Amino acid sequence: MPLFTTDALVLRTYQLGEADCIVVFLTRDRGKKRGVANGARRTKSRFGGGLEPLTLARLAYYERERRDLVRLSYVDPVSSPLAARDGESLGYVSYFAELLDECAPEAEPNDTLYRLGAAVVESLRGDVPVEPLARYFEYWVLRLQGVYPSLLACGACGGDLSGGGRLDPGGDGLVCRGCAGQQGVLLSGDAVGFLRGVAGTPPGRLADIGLSELAGRELEQAHRRLLAVHLEKELRSVKVLRAMGRV
Ligand SMILES: [Zn+2]
């Protein structure tokens, strides 16, 4: 059985019998994997707190011939979201992890997606406000999936979008005010400006861009709509955020 050692982000765990669990994790070099963590549910597990969603870890696993399920050897946490400053940030941890899980295909390397996830975990521990961080993360995840409409020009007439427009996932994407019908979510010039800003900014520098409350709400709605169309369902963790009064 070959042993692989890699940097990875833990995405979620499932119970497996009395004492074990299945861990879904995103590796830097070999995409998303599923592995059995033997004894992980025992009190004195060698995996300790390393299996919390969105833990950035150094881990090792054995791959077994003709089996999709690998076997975890160890998980050494490097950075844990549990160190996030406040309850609000922690509320978003499951959401970010679920978004990555939904968008990362099995065993298909995607270094950019991995680096995005890792950068967001680091930002959760820093002083980046969590709501702009969530909009940033959604923008990039959707863009890496190839579903984010172009911000350069109106999807219908090619005109300027600086004054805002309307985002309609089922229509022409992002269109200017002149072309907009009744479908889709209105985006102000501020919201479009934020998106253009995040396209060239690392998450740790998000505070430099600024996002008004109104523009934040517009983007939240627009992204929710894009994700629902793309994933063809609503994420479990969105329901939790809603219960917390965040959505
Ligand atoms: Zn137009």
PDB file of C-alpha atoms and ligand atoms in Angstrom:
ATOM      1  CA  MET A   1       0.000   0.000   0.000  1.00  0.00           C
ATOM      2  CA  PRO A   2       1.653   3.282  -1.063  1.00  0.00           C
ATOM      3  CA  LEU A   3       1.745   6.048   1.571  1.00  0.00           C
ATOM      4  CA  PHE A   4       1.044   9.623   0.462  1.00  0.00           C
ATOM      5  CA  THR A   5       1.940  12.679   2.518  1.00  0.00           C
ATOM      6  CA  THR A   6       0.316  16.004   1.668  1.00  0.00           C
ATOM      7  CA  ASP A   7      -1.091  19.333   2.830  1.00  0.00           C
ATOM      8  CA  ALA A   8      -4.856  19.106   2.996  1.00  0.00           C
ATOM      9  CA  LEU A   9      -8.021  20.808   4.165  1.00  0.00           C
ATOM     10  CA  VAL A  10     -10.499  18.690   6.116  1.00  0.00           C
ATOM     11  CA  LEU A  11     -13.979  19.217   4.661  1.00  0.00           C
ATOM     12  CA  ARG A  12     -16.261  16.940   6.669  1.00  0.00           C
ATOM     13  CA  THR A  13     -16.550  13.666   8.543  1.00  0.00           C
ATOM     14  CA  TYR A  14     -19.144  10.898   8.652  1.00  0.00           C
ATOM     15  CA  GLN A  15     -19.581   8.304  11.363  1.00  0.00           C
ATOM     16  CA  LEU A  16     -18.459   4.822  10.455  1.00  0.00           C
ATOM     17  CA  GLY A  17     -19.521   2.202  12.963  1.00  0.00           C
ATOM     18  CA  GLU A  18     -18.814   2.633  16.668  1.00  0.00           C
ATOM     19  CA  ALA A  19     -15.324   4.029  16.668  1.00  0.00           C
ATOM     20  CA  ASP A  20     -14.292   5.132  13.183  1.00  0.00           C
ATOM     21  CA  CYS A  21     -15.197   7.863  10.773  1.00  0.00           C
ATOM     22  CA  ILE A  22     -14.861   8.697   7.132  1.00  0.00           C
ATOM     23  CA  VAL A  23     -13.040  11.948   6.467  1.00  0.00           C
ATOM     24  CA  VAL A  24     -13.508  13.964   3.285  1.00  0.00           C
ATOM     25  CA  PHE A  25     -10.457  16.125   2.623  1.00  0.00           C
ATOM     26  CA  LEU A  26      -9.055  18.277  -0.155  1.00  0.00           C
ATOM     27  CA  THR A  27      -5.400  17.583  -0.866  1.00  0.00           C
ATOM     28  CA  ARG A  28      -3.122  20.134  -2.427  1.00  0.00           C
ATOM     29  CA  ASP A  29      -1.789  17.763  -5.051  1.00  0.00           C
ATOM     30  CA  ARG A  30      -4.369  15.043  -5.727  1.00  0.00           C
ATOM     31  CA  GLY A  31      -7.782  16.635  -5.321  1.00  0.00           C
ATOM     32  CA  LYS A  32     -10.567  15.528  -2.998  1.00  0.00           C
ATOM     33  CA  LYS A  33     -10.249  12.200  -1.195  1.00  0.00           C
ATOM     34  CA  ARG A  34     -12.264  10.092   1.239  1.00  0.00           C
ATOM     35  CA  GLY A  35     -10.496   8.146   3.915  1.00  0.00           C
ATOM     36  CA  VAL A  36     -11.195   6.002   6.956  1.00  0.00           C
ATOM     37  CA  ALA A  37      -9.838   7.314  10.255  1.00  0.00           C
ATOM     38  CA  ASN A  38      -9.669   4.252  12.499  1.00  0.00           C
ATOM     39  CA  GLY A  39     -10.602   4.945  16.102  1.00  0.00           C
ATOM     40  CA  ALA A  40     -11.300   8.640  15.409  1.00  0.00           C
ATOM     41  CA  ARG A  41     -14.424   8.591  17.561  1.00  0.00           C
ATOM     42  CA  ARG A  42     -12.657   7.212  20.621  1.00  0.00           C
ATOM     43  CA  THR A  43     -11.877   9.715  23.400  1.00  0.00           C
ATOM     44  CA  LYS A  44      -8.154   9.190  23.145  1.00  0.00           C
ATOM     45  CA  SER A  45      -7.936   9.176  19.380  1.00  0.00           C
ATOM     46  CA  ARG A  46      -4.591   9.842  17.755  1.00  0.00           C
ATOM     47  CA  PHE A  47      -6.449  12.193  15.396  1.00  0.00           C
ATOM     48  CA  GLY A  48      -7.361  14.493  18.306  1.00  0.00           C
ATOM     49  CA  GLY A  49      -9.024  17.700  17.145  1.00  0.00           C
ATOM     50  CA  GLY A  50      -7.501  17.469  13.678  1.00  0.00           C
ATOM     51  CA  LEU A  51     -10.700  16.389  11.964  1.00  0.00           C
ATOM     52  CA  GLU A  52     -12.781  19.534  12.494  1.00  0.00           C
ATOM     53  CA  PRO A  53     -14.093  20.958   9.203  1.00  0.00           C
ATOM     54  CA  LEU A  54     -11.703  23.435   7.573  1.00  0.00           C
ATOM     55  CA  THR A  55      -8.665  22.316   9.578  1.00  0.00           C
ATOM     56  CA  LEU A  56      -5.557  22.885   7.529  1.00  0.00           C
ATOM     57  CA  ALA A  57      -3.323  19.884   8.134  1.00  0.00           C
ATOM     58  CA  ARG A  58      -0.316  17.912   7.145  1.00  0.00           C
ATOM     59  CA  LEU A  59      -1.629  14.393   6.686  1.00  0.00           C
ATOM     60  CA  ALA A  60      -0.661  10.979   5.429  1.00  0.00           C
ATOM     61  CA  TYR A  61      -2.821   8.256   3.945  1.00  0.00           C
ATOM     62  CA  TYR A  62      -2.500   4.827   2.400  1.00  0.00           C
ATOM     63  CA  GLU A  63      -4.108   4.172  -0.909  1.00  0.00           C
ATOM     64  CA  ARG A  64      -5.536   0.715  -1.426  1.00  0.00           C
ATOM     65  CA  GLU A  65      -5.623  -1.005  -4.735  1.00  0.00           C
ATOM     66  CA  ARG A  66      -8.939  -0.789  -6.561  1.00  0.00           C
ATOM     67  CA  ARG A  67     -10.575   1.055  -3.660  1.00  0.00           C
ATOM     68  CA  ASP A  68     -11.705   4.672  -3.646  1.00  0.00           C
ATOM     69  CA  LEU A  69     -11.577   4.855   0.137  1.00  0.00           C
ATOM     70  CA  VAL A  70      -8.062   5.541   1.450  1.00  0.00           C
ATOM     71  CA  ARG A  71      -6.865   4.884   5.023  1.00  0.00           C
ATOM     72  CA  LEU A  72      -5.625   7.823   7.082  1.00  0.00           C
ATOM     73  CA  SER A  73      -2.357   7.327   8.878  1.00  0.00           C
ATOM     74  CA  TYR A  74      -2.061  10.638  10.725  1.00  0.00           C
ATOM     75  CA  VAL A  75      -3.464  14.178  10.637  1.00  0.00           C
ATOM     76  CA  ASP A  76      -1.258  16.955  12.022  1.00  0.00           C
ATOM     77  CA  PRO A  77      -3.253  20.199  12.301  1.00  0.00           C
ATOM     78  CA  VAL A  78      -1.344  23.245  11.044  1.00  0.00           C
ATOM     79  CA  SER A  79      -4.126  25.777  11.375  1.00  0.00           C
ATOM     80  CA  SER A  80      -7.551  25.326  12.900  1.00  0.00           C
ATOM     81  CA  PRO A  81     -10.676  27.423  12.313  1.00  0.00           C
ATOM     82  CA  LEU A  82     -11.482  26.872  15.985  1.00  0.00           C
ATOM     83  CA  ALA A  83      -8.925  29.621  16.600  1.00  0.00           C
ATOM     84  CA  ALA A  84     -11.252  32.079  14.784  1.00  0.00           C
ATOM     85  CA  ARG A  85     -11.942  35.131  16.864  1.00  0.00           C
ATOM     86  CA  ASP A  86     -15.697  35.004  17.251  1.00  0.00           C
ATOM     87  CA  GLY A  87     -18.838  32.922  17.013  1.00  0.00           C
ATOM     88  CA  GLU A  88     -19.893  34.649  13.816  1.00  0.00           C
ATOM     89  CA  SER A  89     -16.757  33.512  11.986  1.00  0.00           C
ATOM     90  CA  LEU A  90     -17.227  29.997  13.350  1.00  0.00           C
ATOM     91  CA  GLY A  91     -20.770  29.976  11.984  1.00  0.00           C
ATOM     92  CA  TYR A  92     -19.325  30.314   8.490  1.00  0.00           C
ATOM     93  CA  VAL A  93     -16.824  27.483   8.862  1.00  0.00           C
ATOM     94  CA  SER A  94     -19.299  24.727   7.946  1.00  0.00           C
ATOM     95  CA  TYR A  95     -20.592  26.817   5.069  1.00  0.00           C
ATOM     96  CA  PHE A  96     -17.136  27.338   3.566  1.00  0.00           C
ATOM     97  CA  ALA A  97     -16.288  23.651   4.037  1.00  0.00           C
ATOM     98  CA  GLU A  98     -19.534  22.524   2.420  1.00  0.00           C
ATOM     99  CA  LEU A  99     -19.040  24.884  -0.501  1.00  0.00           C
ATOM    100  CA  LEU A 100     -15.565  23.441  -1.132  1.00  0.00           C
ATOM    101  CA  ASP A 101     -16.885  19.889  -0.783  1.00  0.00           C
ATOM    102  CA  GLU A 102     -19.675  20.514  -3.293  1.00  0.00           C
ATOM    103  CA  CYS A 103     -17.399  22.186  -5.825  1.00  0.00           C
ATOM    104  CA  ALA A 104     -14.301  19.963  -5.653  1.00  0.00           C
ATOM    105  CA  PRO A 105     -14.568  16.896  -7.884  1.00  0.00           C
ATOM    106  CA  GLU A 106     -13.221  13.597  -6.511  1.00  0.00           C
ATOM    107  CA  ALA A 107      -9.518  12.921  -7.037  1.00  0.00           C
ATOM    108  CA  GLU A 108      -9.043  15.731  -9.545  1.00  0.00           C
ATOM    109  CA  PRO A 109      -6.108  17.994  -8.630  1.00  0.00           C
ATOM    110  CA  ASN A 110      -7.028  21.663  -8.340  1.00  0.00           C
ATOM    111  CA  ASP A 111      -4.222  23.638  -6.778  1.00  0.00           C
ATOM    112  CA  THR A 112      -6.046  26.973  -7.160  1.00  0.00           C
ATOM    113  CA  LEU A 113      -9.118  25.761  -5.268  1.00  0.00           C
ATOM    114  CA  TYR A 114      -6.892  24.333  -2.541  1.00  0.00           C
ATOM    115  CA  ARG A 115      -4.964  27.602  -2.175  1.00  0.00           C
ATOM    116  CA  LEU A 116      -8.207  29.581  -2.076  1.00  0.00           C
ATOM    117  CA  GLY A 117      -9.508  27.378   0.757  1.00  0.00           C
ATOM    118  CA  ALA A 118      -6.237  27.612   2.685  1.00  0.00           C
ATOM    119  CA  ALA A 119      -6.094  31.422   2.304  1.00  0.00           C
ATOM    120  CA  VAL A 120      -9.652  31.751   3.573  1.00  0.00           C
ATOM    121  CA  VAL A 121      -8.888  29.605   6.652  1.00  0.00           C
ATOM    122  CA  GLU A 122      -5.941  31.876   7.463  1.00  0.00           C
ATOM    123  CA  SER A 123      -8.123  34.957   6.979  1.00  0.00           C
ATOM    124  CA  LEU A 124     -10.770  33.598   9.362  1.00  0.00           C
ATOM    125  CA  ARG A 125      -8.115  33.728  12.079  1.00  0.00           C
ATOM    126  CA  GLY A 126      -7.042  37.240  11.199  1.00  0.00           C
ATOM    127  CA  ASP A 127      -8.931  40.516  11.324  1.00  0.00           C
ATOM    128  CA  VAL A 128     -10.757  40.217   7.985  1.00  0.00           C
ATOM    129  CA  PRO A 129     -14.507  40.857   8.431  1.00  0.00           C
ATOM    130  CA  VAL A 130     -16.334  37.596   7.778  1.00  0.00           C
ATOM    131  CA  GLU A 131     -19.184  38.793   5.532  1.00  0.00           C
ATOM    132  CA  PRO A 132     -16.977  40.347   2.831  1.00  0.00           C
ATOM    133  CA  LEU A 133     -14.818  37.221   3.185  1.00  0.00           C
ATOM    134  CA  ALA A 134     -17.875  35.042   2.462  1.00  0.00           C
ATOM    135  CA  ARG A 135     -18.743  37.088  -0.657  1.00  0.00           C
ATOM    136  CA  TYR A 136     -15.100  36.898  -1.723  1.00  0.00           C
ATOM    137  CA  PHE A 137     -15.029  33.135  -1.263  1.00  0.00           C
ATOM    138  CA  GLU A 138     -18.301  32.633  -3.168  1.00  0.00           C
ATOM    139  CA  TYR A 139     -17.068  34.840  -6.009  1.00  0.00           C
ATOM    140  CA  TRP A 140     -13.846  32.844  -6.392  1.00  0.00           C
ATOM    141  CA  VAL A 141     -15.416  29.407  -5.991  1.00  0.00           C
ATOM    142  CA  LEU A 142     -17.992  30.267  -8.656  1.00  0.00           C
ATOM    143  CA  ARG A 143     -15.369  31.798 -10.900  1.00  0.00           C
ATOM    144  CA  LEU A 144     -13.137  28.715 -10.639  1.00  0.00           C
ATOM    145  CA  GLN A 145     -16.167  26.626 -11.595  1.00  0.00           C
ATOM    146  CA  GLY A 146     -16.493  28.798 -14.684  1.00  0.00           C
ATOM    147  CA  VAL A 147     -19.975  30.006 -13.772  1.00  0.00           C
ATOM    148  CA  TYR A 148     -19.341  33.595 -12.701  1.00  0.00           C
ATOM    149  CA  PRO A 149     -20.571  36.019 -15.392  1.00  0.00           C
ATOM    150  CA  SER A 150     -18.036  38.448 -16.831  1.00  0.00           C
ATOM    151  CA  LEU A 151     -17.637  41.727 -14.939  1.00  0.00           C
ATOM    152  CA  LEU A 152     -15.987  43.474 -17.869  1.00  0.00           C
ATOM    153  CA  ALA A 153     -19.051  44.428 -19.874  1.00  0.00           C
ATOM    154  CA  CYS A 154     -22.818  43.922 -20.152  1.00  0.00           C
ATOM    155  CA  GLY A 155     -23.595  40.344 -21.238  1.00  0.00           C
ATOM    156  CA  ALA A 156     -26.242  41.615 -23.697  1.00  0.00           C
ATOM    157  CA  CYS A 157     -24.957  44.865 -25.297  1.00  0.00           C
ATOM    158  CA  GLY A 158     -21.298  44.952 -24.211  1.00  0.00           C
ATOM    159  CA  GLY A 159     -21.884  48.284 -22.445  1.00  0.00           C
ATOM    160  CA  ASP A 160     -20.364  49.627 -19.240  1.00  0.00           C
ATOM    161  CA  LEU A 161     -21.243  48.047 -15.869  1.00  0.00           C
ATOM    162  CA  SER A 162     -19.675  50.618 -13.547  1.00  0.00           C
ATOM    163  CA  GLY A 163     -23.105  51.982 -12.643  1.00  0.00           C
ATOM    164  CA  GLY A 164     -24.325  48.509 -11.661  1.00  0.00           C
ATOM    165  CA  GLY A 165     -26.713  46.150 -13.381  1.00  0.00           C
ATOM    166  CA  ARG A 166     -28.703  42.991 -12.902  1.00  0.00           C
ATOM    167  CA  LEU A 167     -27.397  39.479 -12.475  1.00  0.00           C
ATOM    168  CA  ASP A 168     -29.593  36.813 -13.990  1.00  0.00           C
ATOM    169  CA  PRO A 169     -28.052  33.309 -13.848  1.00  0.00           C
ATOM    170  CA  GLY A 170     -30.685  31.974 -16.255  1.00  0.00           C
ATOM    171  CA  GLY A 171     -30.290  34.775 -18.822  1.00  0.00           C
ATOM    172  CA  ASP A 172     -27.384  36.824 -20.161  1.00  0.00           C
ATOM    173  CA  GLY A 173     -25.438  36.776 -16.884  1.00  0.00           C
ATOM    174  CA  LEU A 174     -24.639  40.305 -15.722  1.00  0.00           C
ATOM    175  CA  VAL A 175     -26.356  42.979 -17.805  1.00  0.00           C
ATOM    176  CA  CYS A 176     -26.379  46.794 -17.625  1.00  0.00           C
ATOM    177  CA  ARG A 177     -29.336  48.777 -16.346  1.00  0.00           C
ATOM    178  CA  GLY A 178     -30.434  49.573 -19.908  1.00  0.00           C
ATOM    179  CA  CYS A 179     -30.669  45.884 -20.885  1.00  0.00           C
ATOM    180  CA  ALA A 180     -32.012  44.579 -17.547  1.00  0.00           C
ATOM    181  CA  GLY A 181     -35.489  43.084 -17.428  1.00  0.00           C
ATOM    182  CA  GLN A 182     -37.333  42.030 -14.290  1.00  0.00           C
ATOM    183  CA  GLN A 183     -35.420  38.775 -13.785  1.00  0.00           C
ATOM    184  CA  GLY A 184     -32.403  38.342 -11.522  1.00  0.00           C
ATOM    185  CA  VAL A 185     -30.858  40.348  -8.687  1.00  0.00           C
ATOM    186  CA  LEU A 186     -30.078  44.069  -8.897  1.00  0.00           C
ATOM    187  CA  LEU A 187     -26.430  44.935  -8.254  1.00  0.00           C
ATOM    188  CA  SER A 188     -25.401  48.496  -7.444  1.00  0.00           C
ATOM    189  CA  GLY A 189     -22.242  50.112  -8.783  1.00  0.00           C
ATOM    190  CA  ASP A 190     -20.714  49.512  -5.319  1.00  0.00           C
ATOM    191  CA  ALA A 191     -21.369  45.755  -5.587  1.00  0.00           C
ATOM    192  CA  VAL A 192     -19.807  45.565  -9.055  1.00  0.00           C
ATOM    193  CA  GLY A 193     -16.865  47.661  -7.786  1.00  0.00           C
ATOM    194  CA  PHE A 194     -16.311  45.193  -4.909  1.00  0.00           C
ATOM    195  CA  LEU A 195     -16.298  42.247  -7.325  1.00  0.00           C
ATOM    196  CA  ARG A 196     -13.797  43.954  -9.573  1.00  0.00           C
ATOM    197  CA  GLY A 197     -11.667  44.674  -6.510  1.00  0.00           C
ATOM    198  CA  VAL A 198     -11.660  41.087  -5.199  1.00  0.00           C
ATOM    199  CA  ALA A 199     -10.630  39.782  -8.601  1.00  0.00           C
ATOM    200  CA  GLY A 200      -7.132  41.111  -7.899  1.00  0.00           C
ATOM    201  CA  THR A 201      -6.850  41.054  -4.093  1.00  0.00           C
ATOM    202  CA  PRO A 202      -5.748  38.327  -1.663  1.00  0.00           C
ATOM    203  CA  PRO A 203      -8.329  37.672   1.096  1.00  0.00           C
ATOM    204  CA  GLY A 204      -6.060  39.078   3.803  1.00  0.00           C
ATOM    205  CA  ARG A 205      -6.298  42.513   2.136  1.00  0.00           C
ATOM    206  CA  LEU A 206     -10.104  42.545   1.851  1.00  0.00           C
ATOM    207  CA  ALA A 207     -10.450  45.350   4.389  1.00  0.00           C
ATOM    208  CA  ASP A 208      -8.815  47.661   1.794  1.00  0.00           C
ATOM    209  CA  ILE A 209     -11.716  47.252  -0.633  1.00  0.00           C
ATOM    210  CA  GLY A 210     -14.687  47.895   1.626  1.00  0.00           C
ATOM    211  CA  LEU A 211     -18.203  46.593   1.171  1.00  0.00           C
ATOM    212  CA  SER A 212     -21.289  48.565   2.192  1.00  0.00           C
ATOM    213  CA  GLU A 213     -24.100  46.734   3.955  1.00  0.00           C
ATOM    214  CA  LEU A 214     -26.420  47.210   0.986  1.00  0.00           C
ATOM    215  CA  ALA A 215     -23.892  45.980  -1.604  1.00  0.00           C
ATOM    216  CA  GLY A 216     -23.106  43.028   0.688  1.00  0.00           C
ATOM    217  CA  ARG A 217     -26.771  42.021   0.783  1.00  0.00           C
ATOM    218  CA  GLU A 218     -27.089  42.323  -2.999  1.00  0.00           C
ATOM    219  CA  LEU A 219     -24.086  40.075  -3.552  1.00  0.00           C
ATOM    220  CA  GLU A 220     -25.274  37.578  -0.976  1.00  0.00           C
ATOM    221  CA  GLN A 221     -28.577  37.230  -2.834  1.00  0.00           C
ATOM    222  CA  ALA A 222     -26.918  37.066  -6.246  1.00  0.00           C
ATOM    223  CA  HIS A 223     -24.438  34.404  -5.115  1.00  0.00           C
ATOM    224  CA  ARG A 224     -27.146  32.364  -3.431  1.00  0.00           C
ATOM    225  CA  ARG A 225     -28.991  32.374  -6.757  1.00  0.00           C
ATOM    226  CA  LEU A 226     -25.883  31.439  -8.782  1.00  0.00           C
ATOM    227  CA  LEU A 227     -24.985  28.622  -6.391  1.00  0.00           C
ATOM    228  CA  ALA A 228     -28.530  27.233  -6.379  1.00  0.00           C
ATOM    229  CA  VAL A 229     -28.525  27.124 -10.202  1.00  0.00           C
ATOM    230  CA  HIS A 230     -25.018  25.661 -10.361  1.00  0.00           C
ATOM    231  CA  LEU A 231     -25.378  23.039  -7.620  1.00  0.00           C
ATOM    232  CA  GLU A 232     -29.092  22.453  -8.248  1.00  0.00           C
ATOM    233  CA  LYS A 233     -29.810  22.544  -4.515  1.00  0.00           C
ATOM    234  CA  GLU A 234     -29.529  24.650  -1.398  1.00  0.00           C
ATOM    235  CA  LEU A 235     -26.593  23.891   0.895  1.00  0.00           C
ATOM    236  CA  ARG A 236     -27.335  22.457   4.351  1.00  0.00           C
ATOM    237  CA  SER A 237     -25.176  25.067   6.039  1.00  0.00           C
ATOM    238  CA  VAL A 238     -27.124  27.937   4.439  1.00  0.00           C
ATOM    239  CA  LYS A 239     -30.094  26.761   6.492  1.00  0.00           C
ATOM    240  CA  VAL A 240     -27.922  26.965   9.628  1.00  0.00           C
ATOM    241  CA  LEU A 241     -26.754  30.486   8.736  1.00  0.00           C
ATOM    242  CA  ARG A 242     -30.367  31.464   8.197  1.00  0.00           C
ATOM    243  CA  ALA A 243     -31.315  30.098  11.600  1.00  0.00           C
ATOM    244  CA  MET A 244     -28.519  32.246  13.058  1.00  0.00           C
ATOM    245  CA  GLY A 245     -30.143  35.249  11.388  1.00  0.00           C
ATOM    246  CA  ARG A 246     -27.244  35.714   9.016  1.00  0.00           C
ATOM    247  CA  VAL A 247     -29.081  35.178   5.726  1.00  0.00           C
TER     248      VAL A 247
HETATM  249 ZN    ZN B   1     -26.449  46.253 -21.819  1.00  0.00          ZN
END
